[in-house]
Tab-separated table of C-alpha atoms (C1' of nucleotides) in Angstrom:
chain	number	residue	atom	x	y	z
A	1	MET	CA	-84.384	164.542	31.953
A	2	ASP	CA	-83.556	166.035	35.127
A	3	GLU	CA	-80.648	168.295	34.021
A	4	ARG	CA	-82.888	169.172	30.946
A	5	SER	CA	-85.616	171.239	33.475
A	6	LEU	CA	-82.539	172.162	35.223
A	7	LEU	CA	-81.184	174.007	32.278
A	8	LEU	CA	-84.476	175.422	31.204
A	9	LEU	CA	-84.887	177.332	34.437
A	10	GLY	CA	-82.027	177.919	34.507
A	11	LEU	CA	-82.191	179.873	31.317
A	12	LEU	CA	-85.347	181.518	32.263
A	13	LEU	CA	-84.104	182.988	36.242
A	14	VAL	CA	-82.050	185.128	33.971
A	15	GLN	CA	-85.564	186.579	31.728
A	16	SER	CA	-88.849	185.551	30.860
A	17	GLN	CA	-88.326	184.100	27.588
A	18	HIS	CA	-90.718	182.448	24.836
A	19	GLY	CA	-90.176	178.644	23.734
A	20	TYR	CA	-88.784	179.776	19.971
A	21	GLN	CA	-85.585	182.348	21.932
A	22	LEU	CA	-84.824	179.836	23.981
A	23	ASN	CA	-84.846	176.602	21.683
A	24	GLU	CA	-82.572	179.360	19.399
A	25	PHE	CA	-80.324	180.137	22.241
A	26	ILE	CA	-80.086	176.291	23.457
A	27	GLU	CA	-79.309	175.190	19.792
A	28	ARG	CA	-76.943	178.044	18.541
A	29	ASN	CA	-74.885	178.172	21.981
A	30	LEU	CA	-75.329	175.421	24.133
A	31	SER	CA	-75.670	172.218	21.343
A	32	ARG	CA	-71.970	170.763	23.226
A	33	VAL	CA	-72.959	170.914	26.237
A	34	THR	CA	-76.554	169.390	25.642
A	35	ASP	CA	-78.661	167.102	22.745
A	36	MET	CA	-81.940	168.345	23.870
A	37	LYS	CA	-84.428	168.565	20.989
A	38	LYS	CA	-87.061	171.525	21.226
A	39	SER	CA	-90.353	169.701	20.886
A	40	THR	CA	-87.730	167.898	24.081
A	41	ALA	CA	-87.557	171.665	25.482
A	42	TYR	CA	-91.593	172.370	24.715
A	43	ALA	CA	-92.495	169.183	26.552
A	44	THR	CA	-90.464	169.835	29.575
A	45	LEU	CA	-91.955	173.302	29.741
A	46	ASP	CA	-94.876	172.179	29.735
A	47	ARG	CA	-94.611	169.200	32.785
A	48	LEU	CA	-92.948	172.723	34.748
A	49	CYS	CA	-95.764	174.417	34.392
A	50	ASP	CA	-97.745	171.324	35.302
A	51	ALA	CA	-95.091	171.858	38.858
A	52	GLY	CA	-95.826	175.048	39.397
A	53	PHE	CA	-92.350	175.587	39.298
A	54	VAL	CA	-93.200	178.599	35.420
A	55	ASP	CA	-96.000	180.749	34.548
A	56	LYS	CA	-96.992	180.421	30.463
A	57	HIS	CA	-98.979	183.450	29.541
A	58	MET	CA	-99.538	184.310	25.402
A	59	GLU	CA	-97.885	187.818	23.868
A	60	GLN	CA	-98.542	188.649	20.587
A	61	GLU	CA	-96.205	191.000	18.985
A	62	GLY	CA	-97.477	193.375	16.109
A	63	ASN	CA	-99.590	190.341	13.762
A	64	ARG	CA	-96.785	188.005	13.756
A	65	PRO	CA	-98.257	184.582	15.799
A	66	PRO	CA	-98.340	184.442	19.169
A	67	ARG	CA	-96.167	183.250	21.551
A	68	LYS	CA	-95.831	181.497	24.638
A	69	VAL	CA	-93.723	183.384	26.834
A	70	TYR	CA	-92.754	181.702	30.339
A	71	ALA	CA	-91.701	183.273	33.111
A	72	MET	CA	-89.985	180.840	36.575
A	73	THR	CA	-92.730	181.259	39.947
A	74	SER	CA	-91.079	181.423	43.234
A	75	ALA	CA	-91.306	177.893	43.512
A	76	GLY	CA	-89.243	177.161	40.219
A	77	LYS	CA	-87.171	179.430	41.918
A	78	GLN	CA	-86.800	176.969	44.939
A	79	HIS	CA	-86.645	174.676	42.839
A	80	PHE	CA	-83.761	174.954	40.677
A	81	TYR	CA	-81.375	176.228	43.777
A	82	ASP	CA	-82.357	172.138	44.680
A	83	MET	CA	-82.187	170.788	41.207
A	84	LEU	CA	-78.881	172.802	40.734
A	85	ARG	CA	-77.331	171.724	44.198
A	86	GLU	CA	-77.795	167.884	43.615
A	87	ASN	CA	-76.129	168.655	40.219
A	88	LEU	CA	-73.407	169.446	41.152
A	89	SER	CA	-72.891	167.120	44.529
A	90	HIS	CA	-73.674	163.818	42.956
A	91	ALA	CA	-71.268	162.341	40.222
A	92	ASP	CA	-73.925	160.266	38.196
A	93	GLN	CA	-72.106	156.771	37.033
A	94	MET	CA	-70.794	157.488	33.173
A	95	ASN	CA	-72.387	154.935	30.032
A	96	PHE	CA	-70.848	154.709	27.188
A	97	ALA	CA	-72.491	153.636	23.750
A	98	SER	CA	-68.671	152.599	22.745
A	99	ASP	CA	-68.327	150.230	25.442
A	100	ILE	CA	-70.943	147.765	24.178
A	101	GLY	CA	-68.561	147.532	20.780
A	102	MET	CA	-65.764	146.641	22.677
A	103	MET	CA	-67.767	143.785	24.477
A	104	PHE	CA	-66.901	142.127	20.839
A	105	LEU	CA	-64.699	143.296	19.351
A	106	ASP	CA	-63.132	139.047	19.025
A	107	HIS	CA	-65.624	138.635	16.537
A	108	LEU	CA	-64.481	140.864	14.053
A	109	SER	CA	-60.468	140.339	12.278
A	110	ARG	CA	-57.775	142.179	13.914
A	111	LYS	CA	-57.671	143.639	11.022
A	112	GLU	CA	-60.827	145.222	10.466
A	113	VAL	CA	-61.339	145.695	14.320
A	114	LEU	CA	-57.665	148.267	13.272
A	115	LYS	CA	-59.163	150.091	10.742
A	116	LEU	CA	-62.483	150.183	12.470
A	117	LEU	CA	-60.535	151.736	15.927
A	118	GLU	CA	-58.597	154.626	13.533
A	119	SER	CA	-61.982	155.874	11.234
A	120	ARG	CA	-63.264	156.030	15.252
A	121	LEU	CA	-59.615	158.036	16.374
A	122	HIS	CA	-59.641	160.448	13.724
A	123	GLN	CA	-63.299	161.648	14.247
A	124	LEU	CA	-62.350	162.073	17.692
A	125	GLN	CA	-59.210	163.896	17.007
A	126	THR	CA	-62.191	166.080	14.732
A	127	GLN	CA	-63.422	166.407	18.028
A	128	VAL	CA	-61.195	167.502	19.889
A	129	ASP	CA	-60.335	170.265	17.611
A	130	ALA	CA	-64.048	171.475	16.997
A	131	TYR	CA	-64.351	171.824	21.116
A	132	ALA	CA	-60.649	172.968	21.020
A	133	SER	CA	-61.326	176.019	19.090
A	134	ALA	CA	-64.466	176.672	20.471
A	135	PRO	CA	-65.009	180.732	21.041
A	136	LYS	CA	-64.928	181.479	24.923
A	137	HIS	CA	-67.936	182.832	27.114
A	138	ARG	CA	-70.924	182.377	25.090
A	139	TYR	CA	-72.793	181.967	28.622
A	140	GLY	CA	-71.062	183.444	31.429
A	141	LEU	CA	-67.748	181.245	32.411
A	142	GLY	CA	-70.635	178.841	33.171
A	143	VAL	CA	-69.758	177.134	29.491
A	144	ASP	CA	-66.071	177.452	28.721
A	145	PHE	CA	-66.341	174.755	31.531
A	146	ALA	CA	-68.234	172.731	30.291
A	147	ILE	CA	-66.133	173.085	27.490
A	148	GLU	CA	-63.217	172.480	28.939
A	149	HIS	CA	-64.795	169.350	30.918
A	150	HIS	CA	-65.885	167.834	27.254
A	151	LEU	CA	-61.935	168.253	25.954
A	152	VAL	CA	-60.262	166.730	28.806
A	153	HIS	CA	-62.940	163.864	28.625
A	154	LEU	CA	-62.282	163.903	24.362
A	155	ARG	CA	-58.350	163.563	25.022
A	156	ALA	CA	-58.317	161.120	27.929
A	157	ASP	CA	-60.723	158.902	24.983
A	158	VAL	CA	-57.810	159.289	22.262
A	159	THR	CA	-55.541	158.502	24.672
A	160	TRP	CA	-57.282	155.543	25.411
A	161	LEU	CA	-58.176	154.745	22.257
A	162	HIS	CA	-54.481	154.839	21.089
A	163	SER	CA	-53.352	152.993	23.246
A	164	ILE	CA	-55.724	149.911	22.521
A	165	ILE	CA	-54.954	150.215	19.299
A	166	HIS	CA	-51.221	149.186	19.379
A	167	ARG	CA	-51.920	147.111	21.911
A	168	ILE	CA	-54.402	145.200	19.577
A	169	LYS	CA	-51.640	145.855	16.558
A	170	GLU	CA	-49.108	144.149	18.959
A	171	ASP	CA	-50.801	141.457	20.212
A	172	GLU	CA	-49.673	138.249	18.475
A	173	SER	CA	-52.080	136.012	19.435
A	174	ASP	CA	-54.706	134.402	17.451
A	175	ASP	CA	-56.510	136.455	14.640
A	176	GLY	CA	-60.050	136.720	15.731
A	177	ILE	CA	-63.064	134.842	14.554
A	178	GLU	CA	-65.449	134.940	11.297
B	1	MET	CA	-80.731	152.507	21.849
B	2	ASP	CA	-79.003	150.973	18.894
B	3	GLU	CA	-76.380	149.718	21.513
B	4	ARG	CA	-79.075	147.943	23.178
B	5	SER	CA	-79.727	145.718	20.395
B	6	LEU	CA	-76.441	145.198	20.072
B	7	LEU	CA	-75.959	144.207	23.414
B	8	LEU	CA	-78.933	141.766	23.232
B	9	LEU	CA	-77.637	141.093	20.209
B	10	GLY	CA	-74.731	140.153	20.573
B	11	LEU	CA	-75.214	138.023	23.644
B	12	LEU	CA	-77.718	136.181	21.694
B	13	LEU	CA	-74.995	135.108	19.401
B	14	VAL	CA	-73.516	132.581	22.023
B	15	GLN	CA	-76.438	130.794	22.441
B	16	SER	CA	-80.381	131.581	22.572
B	17	GLN	CA	-81.507	132.508	25.686
B	18	HIS	CA	-84.203	133.247	27.572
B	19	GLY	CA	-85.300	136.678	29.009
B	20	TYR	CA	-84.886	136.458	32.605
B	21	GLN	CA	-81.277	134.838	31.613
B	22	LEU	CA	-80.115	137.673	29.610
B	23	ASN	CA	-81.661	139.925	32.090
B	24	GLU	CA	-79.729	138.284	35.138
B	25	PHE	CA	-76.166	138.047	33.200
B	26	ILE	CA	-76.539	141.396	32.062
B	27	GLU	CA	-77.407	142.994	36.148
B	28	ARG	CA	-75.148	140.802	37.404
B	29	ASN	CA	-71.844	140.885	35.204
B	30	LEU	CA	-72.250	144.007	32.757
B	31	SER	CA	-74.170	146.457	35.588
B	32	ARG	CA	-71.022	148.443	35.270
B	33	VAL	CA	-70.897	148.651	31.359
B	34	THR	CA	-74.834	149.305	30.804
B	35	ASP	CA	-77.775	150.781	32.268
B	36	MET	CA	-80.511	148.779	30.569
B	37	LYS	CA	-83.000	147.860	32.327
B	38	LYS	CA	-84.898	144.594	32.238
B	39	SER	CA	-88.501	146.018	30.455
B	40	THR	CA	-85.977	147.437	28.818
B	41	ALA	CA	-84.610	144.377	27.274
B	42	TYR	CA	-87.964	142.769	26.875
B	43	ALA	CA	-89.549	145.844	24.862
B	44	THR	CA	-86.311	145.591	22.317
B	45	LEU	CA	-86.103	142.087	22.687
B	46	ASP	CA	-89.905	142.575	21.174
B	47	ARG	CA	-88.679	144.715	18.376
B	48	LEU	CA	-86.125	142.692	17.233
B	49	CYS	CA	-88.184	140.322	16.872
B	50	ASP	CA	-90.473	142.008	14.616
B	51	ALA	CA	-87.460	143.262	12.599
B	52	GLY	CA	-87.063	139.306	11.838
B	53	PHE	CA	-83.449	139.412	13.851
B	54	VAL	CA	-84.524	136.740	16.564
B	55	ASP	CA	-86.890	134.254	17.317
B	56	LYS	CA	-89.248	134.134	19.810
B	57	HIS	CA	-90.697	131.070	20.767
B	58	MET	CA	-92.210	129.374	24.762
B	59	GLU	CA	-90.420	126.362	25.883
B	60	GLN	CA	-91.434	124.671	29.323
B	61	GLU	CA	-89.260	122.980	31.887
B	62	GLY	CA	-91.238	121.182	34.199
B	63	ASN	CA	-93.816	122.544	35.611
B	64	ARG	CA	-92.352	125.691	35.944
B	65	PRO	CA	-93.580	128.441	34.718
B	66	PRO	CA	-93.123	128.939	30.945
B	67	ARG	CA	-90.264	131.416	29.370
B	68	LYS	CA	-89.770	133.245	26.131
B	69	VAL	CA	-86.230	131.530	24.338
B	70	TYR	CA	-85.549	134.014	21.895
B	71	ALA	CA	-82.992	132.619	19.343
B	72	MET	CA	-80.360	134.558	16.428
B	73	THR	CA	-81.942	134.632	12.862
B	74	SER	CA	-79.644	135.198	10.161
B	75	ALA	CA	-80.917	138.142	9.153
B	76	GLY	CA	-80.368	138.990	12.572
B	77	LYS	CA	-76.304	138.167	12.541
B	78	GLN	CA	-76.236	140.390	9.692
B	79	HIS	CA	-77.217	142.868	11.637
B	80	PHE	CA	-75.069	142.231	14.425
B	81	TYR	CA	-72.079	142.315	12.666
B	82	ASP	CA	-73.248	145.709	10.415
B	83	MET	CA	-73.751	147.047	14.004
B	84	LEU	CA	-70.876	146.402	15.690
B	85	ARG	CA	-69.011	147.816	12.698
B	86	GLU	CA	-70.969	151.074	13.456
B	87	ASN	CA	-70.570	150.868	17.358
B	88	LEU	CA	-66.440	150.207	16.730
B	89	SER	CA	-66.470	152.901	13.791
B	90	HIS	CA	-68.009	155.622	15.491
B	91	ALA	CA	-66.888	158.168	17.830
B	92	ASP	CA	-71.023	159.979	19.156
B	93	GLN	CA	-70.896	162.678	21.002
B	94	MET	CA	-70.742	162.998	24.687
B	95	ASN	CA	-72.829	164.449	27.003
B	96	PHE	CA	-72.294	165.129	30.699
B	97	ALA	CA	-75.163	166.040	32.759
B	98	SER	CA	-73.494	167.800	35.605
B	99	ASP	CA	-71.996	170.278	32.596
B	100	ILE	CA	-75.428	171.910	32.725
B	101	GLY	CA	-75.055	172.313	36.367
B	102	MET	CA	-71.610	173.988	35.944
B	103	MET	CA	-73.471	176.141	33.459
B	104	PHE	CA	-74.781	177.851	36.792
B	105	LEU	CA	-72.010	177.886	39.353
B	106	ASP	CA	-72.157	181.433	39.357
B	107	HIS	CA	-75.391	181.564	41.331
B	108	LEU	CA	-74.137	179.576	44.269
B	109	SER	CA	-71.499	181.275	46.907
B	110	ARG	CA	-68.663	180.434	46.353
B	111	LYS	CA	-67.987	178.501	49.524
B	112	GLU	CA	-70.886	176.203	49.326
B	113	VAL	CA	-70.358	175.524	45.482
B	114	LEU	CA	-67.372	174.100	46.641
B	115	LYS	CA	-68.712	172.296	49.328
B	116	LEU	CA	-71.036	170.492	46.546
B	117	LEU	CA	-68.107	170.054	44.534
B	118	GLU	CA	-65.913	168.532	46.910
B	119	SER	CA	-68.573	165.843	48.134
B	120	ARG	CA	-68.625	164.990	44.536
B	121	LEU	CA	-65.568	164.524	44.152
B	122	HIS	CA	-65.426	161.821	46.870
B	123	GLN	CA	-68.175	159.660	44.981
B	124	LEU	CA	-65.745	160.020	42.242
B	125	GLN	CA	-63.412	158.659	44.198
B	126	THR	CA	-65.681	155.902	45.488
B	127	GLN	CA	-66.541	154.690	41.673
B	128	VAL	CA	-62.399	154.701	41.462
B	129	ASP	CA	-61.923	152.426	43.979
B	130	ALA	CA	-64.522	149.987	42.768
B	131	TYR	CA	-64.057	149.841	39.048
B	132	ALA	CA	-60.167	149.801	40.225
B	133	SER	CA	-60.738	146.411	42.186
B	134	ALA	CA	-63.344	144.762	39.955
B	135	PRO	CA	-62.752	141.393	39.117
B	136	LYS	CA	-60.885	140.072	35.663
B	137	HIS	CA	-62.504	138.553	32.466
B	138	ARG	CA	-66.313	137.860	33.552
B	139	TYR	CA	-67.187	137.911	29.611
B	140	GLY	CA	-63.896	138.206	27.283
B	141	LEU	CA	-61.588	140.697	27.170
B	142	GLY	CA	-64.167	142.690	25.822
B	143	VAL	CA	-65.804	143.750	29.221
B	144	ASP	CA	-62.254	144.404	30.407
B	145	PHE	CA	-61.725	147.102	28.248
B	146	ALA	CA	-64.746	148.385	28.844
B	147	ILE	CA	-64.192	148.757	33.209
B	148	GLU	CA	-60.591	150.467	31.689
B	149	HIS	CA	-62.278	152.827	29.304
B	150	HIS	CA	-64.607	153.893	32.202
B	151	LEU	CA	-61.444	153.934	34.817
B	152	VAL	CA	-59.725	156.100	32.275
B	153	HIS	CA	-62.632	158.429	32.008
B	154	LEU	CA	-63.157	158.676	36.331
B	155	ARG	CA	-59.762	158.995	36.646
B	156	ALA	CA	-60.223	162.345	34.122
B	157	ASP	CA	-62.760	164.012	35.807
B	158	VAL	CA	-61.393	163.276	39.175
B	159	THR	CA	-57.961	165.048	38.110
B	160	TRP	CA	-60.517	167.620	36.193
B	161	LEU	CA	-62.870	168.294	39.581
B	162	HIS	CA	-59.737	168.827	41.327
B	163	SER	CA	-58.647	171.520	39.238
B	164	ILE	CA	-61.804	172.913	38.632
B	165	ILE	CA	-61.588	172.645	42.820
B	166	HIS	CA	-58.316	174.220	43.278
B	167	ARG	CA	-58.964	177.357	40.195
B	168	ILE	CA	-62.020	178.577	42.379
B	169	LYS	CA	-60.689	178.299	45.623
B	170	GLU	CA	-57.614	180.441	44.275
B	171	ASP	CA	-60.133	183.061	42.389
B	172	GLU	CA	-60.100	185.972	44.428
B	173	SER	CA	-63.104	187.968	42.933
B	174	ASP	CA	-66.651	188.486	43.952
B	175	ASP	CA	-68.447	186.003	46.198
B	176	GLY	CA	-71.137	185.084	43.196
B	177	ILE	CA	-74.601	185.858	44.531
B	178	GLU	CA	-77.546	184.695	46.404
C	1	DA	C1'	-96.993	193.478	-7.979
C	2	DC	C1'	-95.562	188.485	-7.173
C	3	DC	C1'	-92.538	184.621	-5.646
C	4	DC	C1'	-89.583	182.448	-2.755
C	5	DC	C1'	-87.128	181.986	1.305
C	6	DA	C1'	-85.433	181.738	5.533
C	7	DA	C1'	-86.856	182.839	10.238
C	8	DT	C1'	-90.260	182.675	13.495
C	9	DA	C1'	-93.721	179.741	16.332
C	10	DG	C1'	-94.937	175.496	17.244
C	11	DT	C1'	-97.993	170.227	17.408
C	12	DC	C1'	-98.819	165.988	16.824
C	13	DA	C1'	-98.311	160.902	16.384
C	14	DA	C1'	-94.996	157.434	17.219
C	15	DT	C1'	-91.371	156.008	19.711
C	16	DA	C1'	-88.711	154.388	23.403
C	17	DA	C1'	-87.721	153.356	28.889
C	18	DT	C1'	-89.070	152.614	32.535
C	19	DG	C1'	-90.937	151.271	37.577
C	20	DA	C1'	-93.947	149.543	39.236
C	21	DC	C1'	-97.216	145.483	39.153
C	22	DT	C1'	-98.409	140.105	38.554
C	23	DA	C1'	-97.968	135.303	39.293
C	24	DT	C1'	-95.527	131.133	39.505
C	25	DA	C1'	-92.187	127.149	42.069
C	26	DA	C1'	-88.944	126.080	45.095
C	27	DT	C1'	-86.651	126.077	49.347
C	28	DG	C1'	-85.440	126.807	54.255
C	29	DA	C1'	-86.593	127.091	59.390
C	30	DA	C1'	-90.196	127.481	62.230
D	1	DT	C1'	-96.786	121.520	57.590
D	2	DT	C1'	-97.308	126.189	57.062
D	3	DC	C1'	-94.951	129.988	56.081
D	4	DA	C1'	-91.831	133.169	54.624
D	5	DT	C1'	-88.763	134.510	51.273
D	6	DT	C1'	-86.184	134.759	47.319
D	7	DA	C1'	-85.886	133.156	42.190
D	8	DT	C1'	-87.940	132.985	38.341
D	9	DA	C1'	-90.576	135.350	34.009
D	10	DG	C1'	-92.557	138.955	32.130
D	11	DT	C1'	-96.863	142.844	31.785
D	12	DC	C1'	-98.151	146.741	31.834
D	13	DA	C1'	-99.363	152.042	32.242
D	14	DT	C1'	-97.121	156.140	32.263
D	15	DT	C1'	-93.445	159.062	31.091
D	16	DA	C1'	-89.922	161.021	28.376
D	17	DT	C1'	-87.922	161.679	23.847
D	18	DT	C1'	-88.171	162.809	19.047
D	19	DG	C1'	-89.032	162.699	14.008
D	20	DA	C1'	-91.597	164.658	10.992
D	21	DC	C1'	-95.491	168.398	10.048
D	22	DT	C1'	-97.863	172.767	10.173
D	23	DA	C1'	-98.343	177.991	9.370
D	24	DT	C1'	-97.430	183.167	9.424
D	25	DT	C1'	-94.960	186.423	8.196
D	26	DG	C1'	-91.266	189.336	6.758
D	27	DG	C1'	-87.606	190.729	3.295
D	28	DG	C1'	-84.635	190.621	-0.815
D	29	DG	C1'	-84.753	190.177	-5.495
D	30	DT	C1'	-87.375	190.747	-10.653
DNA sequence: ACCCCAATAGTCAATAATGACTATAATGAA
DNA sequence: TTCATTATAGTCATTATTGACTATTGGGGT
C-alpha cells in the first residue's frame, strides 16, 4: 500500500493531474510495474488529501464533466522523499503465491505435477518474451530499471522451474498419492 | 488471498486442527513461505466454512477455554485439489514494491542513491544467509522447494542490485536533481 | 438528424487483511 | 501463596482493495 502512495506522489511531483489522467498513465505505461486498480488510486488519493499531502480541487473544461485535479503540497513533497528513501533502502520480504502449491506437490501424481509445471513454464516464458520486448524509455530510466528487474526474476524463475521439473523427472522414488 | 485458502485446506487435509494450532504452525514453520496473519487465517477459515469446504465445531479439553476445531469436508477436498492444480499450473504476475522506488531514482543525488541501495544490498544479503541456513525438511519436501525458490530469487536480486550499483557508479553523466 | 460507441471521470457497496485488543489457564519464581 | 509471564484461543473495529456500476460527451457513420 505504501508504494502506491509513493507512485501517485511521484507522478504528481512532476505535474498536477486529474484522476483519470493518472489512471490512464498507470494503465497504459506502468502495467508491468504495478497492478493498482483505478478505484484504489482514487481511494489512495483521498487518503493523501486527508493527510495533507495533496490538494484536490475541481476544474471544468468546456462543458465536459468536472474533474478532480490533484496537486502536491509541500508536506507531500517531503513525504515523497521520505518514502522514496525508505523504499530504496529497504529489502522487504518477498512472498510467492506459487510456493504454497509447491508445499503440497506430493498430493498429486508425479505425472500430473509435471504436466502442471510445464504449463506454468510455458506461461513464464511468454511473460519473459513480453518483458524482453517491452519498448524502452517510456518514462525515464526508472521504468527501464524496473522492467529489467522483472526480467531478472522471471528468468531466475524459468531456470529454477526447469531444474525442479528435471529433478522430478529423474526422481525414481515413489509416485505420490491419489 | 486464494493461496491462503489453499494453505489452510492443505494443512487441514492432513488432520483436523483448531485455529490456534494452525496459526502456531504457520508462524513457527512457514514464516518464510507466507506472511498471513492470525486474524486473516480465522477470517479465511470462516469463509471456507460458509462455502462448505470445512466444518467447524467446538471442543473442550479439561477446563481450558473452548476451541474451534476445523475439519475438511469432501467438497473441501475437491476444492483443495482444484486450487492446487490451478496454483501449480499458473504463473501469476509478480510485482515488486521496490520497482516503484526505482522509477524515481533521478529525484535523488547519485551519491545518496548509492548509499540507499547499498543499505538494501546488505539487507538482501542478510536474508540470503537466513534462507541458506534454514533447517531442512520441516514439513516434507515442499517447504524445501519453497525455501530454495526464495533463495533463487534473493540471489538473483543481489546480482541485479550489484549490477545496478555498479552502473550508477560508472555513469559519469549528471548528478541528479534535488 | 440520429444513433452507437469509445473515451472521459468517477462512485460505491462488498470483500479482504490486519493491528490492537480481550480473556482464561498453567507455570515458575520469590 | 501470590504475582508476573507465557501460552492458549480467539474477536473486532479499522483500513485497504476491488469489481461492478453510473453518467456525460464528442465524433463517426448513415
